[in-house]
Amino acid sequence: MTPDDYWRGNARLEHLTPIGQRFPEVGLFDALRQACRGSVFELGCGDGRLSAAFDPERYTGMDINPAALVRARQSNPGHRFTTEWQPADTVMAYTVLLHVPDDELPAMMRRLQAYPRIVIGEIMGRRWRTPGLPPVFNRERAEYEAFLGPAREVIQVPYPYYGTDLELCAW
Ligand SMILES: C[S@@+](CC[C@H](N)C(=O)[O-])C[C@H]1O[C@@H](n2cnc3c(N)ncnc32)[C@H](O)[C@@H]1O
């Protein structure tokens, strides 16, 4: 099973966040609003947990998991959710790219580079990689910078569940 197969079939919406932890990050919404500009396209929006941080008129969430989109629409009836990539001022991938295997990353980065502003949020560092289901492919920030150049802004978001900070990086 590929990671994409896992996420598409994730009808029980497992592993969107650590089990039992709806918002394990500290100060997340403020950090997201600080990082993003203008209209926001959220790649991998899951059940729409982050949509409430944004004006419904300036937010579109997308996911490959139909069950997640059903839940997102139920919980956030004012926001827009879709199965297709959409243009926006900012594309945001929050704890999504770490689920993309290395050999699929270049194609994904090319798609992100079509947006004026790119925001990537995740716990950086290869030491966080684990096989499991789903596997996680955490990377060094420098690996994203190899595609995008030096990040313009890096916001540290405390993530006590893992005893570290998540990095919200903007280009
Ligand atoms: C860990 S969850 C994070 C969800 C959301 N960003 C949040 O923080 O609540 C990862 C999400 O990315 C989605 N996903 C994984 N690969 C994807 C891809 N190639 N394109 C779009 N969404 C993807 C999964 O279905 C899942 O909903």
Short mmCIF file of N, CA, C and O in Angstrom, two decimals, residues 1 4 7 10 13 18-19 26 56 62 64 71 76 80 95 117-120 135 138-139 144 148 154 164 167 171:
data_model
loop_
_atom_site.label_atom_id
_atom_site.label_comp_id
_atom_site.label_asym_id
_atom_site.label_seq_id
_atom_site.Cartn_x
_atom_site.Cartn_y
_atom_site.Cartn_z
N MET A 1 0.85 -1.20 0.00
CA MET A 1 0.00 0.00 0.00
C MET A 1 0.89 1.25 0.00
O MET A 1 1.78 1.38 0.83
N ASP A 4 -0.28 7.28 -0.44
CA ASP A 4 -1.50 7.86 -1.02
C ASP A 4 -2.69 6.93 -0.84
O ASP A 4 -3.79 7.37 -0.52
N TRP A 7 -3.96 7.15 2.71
CA TRP A 7 -4.71 8.37 3.05
C TRP A 7 -6.05 8.41 2.33
O TRP A 7 -7.06 8.81 2.92
N ASN A 10 -8.55 6.27 4.24
CA ASN A 10 -8.57 6.49 5.69
C ASN A 10 -9.95 6.96 6.15
O ASN A 10 -10.13 8.09 6.61
N LEU A 13 -10.56 8.40 9.60
CA LEU A 13 -9.86 9.66 9.88
C LEU A 13 -8.83 9.51 11.00
O LEU A 13 -8.76 10.32 11.93
N PRO A 18 -2.18 13.42 16.55
CA PRO A 18 -1.97 12.28 17.47
C PRO A 18 -3.29 11.88 18.14
O PRO A 18 -4.15 12.73 18.40
N ILE A 19 -3.47 10.59 18.39
CA ILE A 19 -4.73 10.07 18.91
C ILE A 19 -5.18 10.84 20.16
O ILE A 19 -4.40 11.00 21.10
N VAL A 26 0.66 24.66 20.22
CA VAL A 26 0.37 25.84 21.03
C VAL A 26 0.39 27.09 20.13
O VAL A 26 1.37 27.31 19.41
N PRO A 56 -13.78 32.48 5.71
CA PRO A 56 -14.34 31.51 4.75
C PRO A 56 -14.26 31.99 3.31
O PRO A 56 -14.14 31.17 2.39
N MET A 62 -8.37 21.30 0.44
CA MET A 62 -8.38 20.18 -0.51
C MET A 62 -7.77 18.95 0.17
O MET A 62 -6.84 19.08 0.98
N ILE A 64 -7.20 14.36 -0.51
CA ILE A 64 -7.43 13.19 -1.36
C ILE A 64 -8.33 12.18 -0.66
O ILE A 64 -8.65 11.15 -1.23
N ARG A 71 -16.45 15.17 6.45
CA ARG A 71 -16.39 15.69 7.82
C ARG A 71 -16.08 17.18 7.82
O ARG A 71 -16.67 17.97 8.58
N ASN A 76 -17.65 22.61 9.04
CA ASN A 76 -17.32 23.99 8.66
C ASN A 76 -18.15 24.39 7.44
O ASN A 76 -17.63 24.56 6.34
N ARG A 80 -15.06 26.37 2.07
CA ARG A 80 -15.10 25.61 0.83
C ARG A 80 -14.07 24.48 0.87
O ARG A 80 -12.92 24.71 1.26
N THR A 95 1.66 19.66 7.96
CA THR A 95 1.85 18.24 8.27
C THR A 95 1.28 17.35 7.17
O THR A 95 0.55 16.39 7.42
N ARG A 117 2.94 32.51 -2.67
CA ARG A 117 3.49 32.28 -1.33
C ARG A 117 3.25 30.81 -0.95
O ARG A 117 2.16 30.26 -1.20
N ILE A 118 4.27 30.22 -0.34
CA ILE A 118 4.21 28.80 0.03
C ILE A 118 4.47 28.71 1.53
O ILE A 118 5.45 29.28 2.03
N VAL A 119 3.59 28.02 2.23
CA VAL A 119 3.78 27.81 3.67
C VAL A 119 3.82 26.30 3.94
O VAL A 119 2.88 25.57 3.56
N ILE A 120 4.89 25.86 4.53
CA ILE A 120 5.05 24.44 4.87
C ILE A 120 5.23 24.36 6.39
O ILE A 120 6.10 25.03 6.95
N PRO A 135 3.62 5.74 7.03
CA PRO A 135 5.03 6.09 7.24
C PRO A 135 5.19 7.60 7.24
O PRO A 135 4.36 8.30 6.65
N ASN A 138 9.76 12.78 7.52
CA ASN A 138 10.20 14.13 7.93
C ASN A 138 11.53 14.44 7.25
O ASN A 138 12.36 13.57 7.05
N ARG A 139 11.71 15.72 6.96
CA ARG A 139 12.93 16.16 6.28
C ARG A 139 13.54 17.33 7.04
O ARG A 139 12.89 18.00 7.82
N TYR A 144 13.74 21.29 1.82
CA TYR A 144 12.74 22.12 1.13
C TYR A 144 13.41 23.36 0.54
O TYR A 144 13.06 23.80 -0.56
N LEU A 148 13.26 25.62 -2.94
CA LEU A 148 12.56 26.91 -2.87
C LEU A 148 13.47 28.08 -2.52
O LEU A 148 13.02 29.22 -2.54
N VAL A 154 10.43 31.90 9.44
CA VAL A 154 10.28 30.62 10.13
C VAL A 154 9.67 30.90 11.50
O VAL A 154 10.25 31.63 12.30
N THR A 164 8.94 19.08 21.19
CA THR A 164 9.76 19.87 20.28
C THR A 164 8.90 20.97 19.69
O THR A 164 7.71 21.08 20.02
N GLU A 167 8.00 23.66 12.81
CA GLU A 167 8.42 24.88 12.09
C GLU A 167 7.41 25.21 11.02
O GLU A 167 7.07 24.36 10.18
N TRP A 171 7.75 30.92 2.17
CA TRP A 171 8.59 31.36 1.05
C TRP A 171 7.80 32.32 0.18
O TRP A 171 6.59 32.19 0.04
#
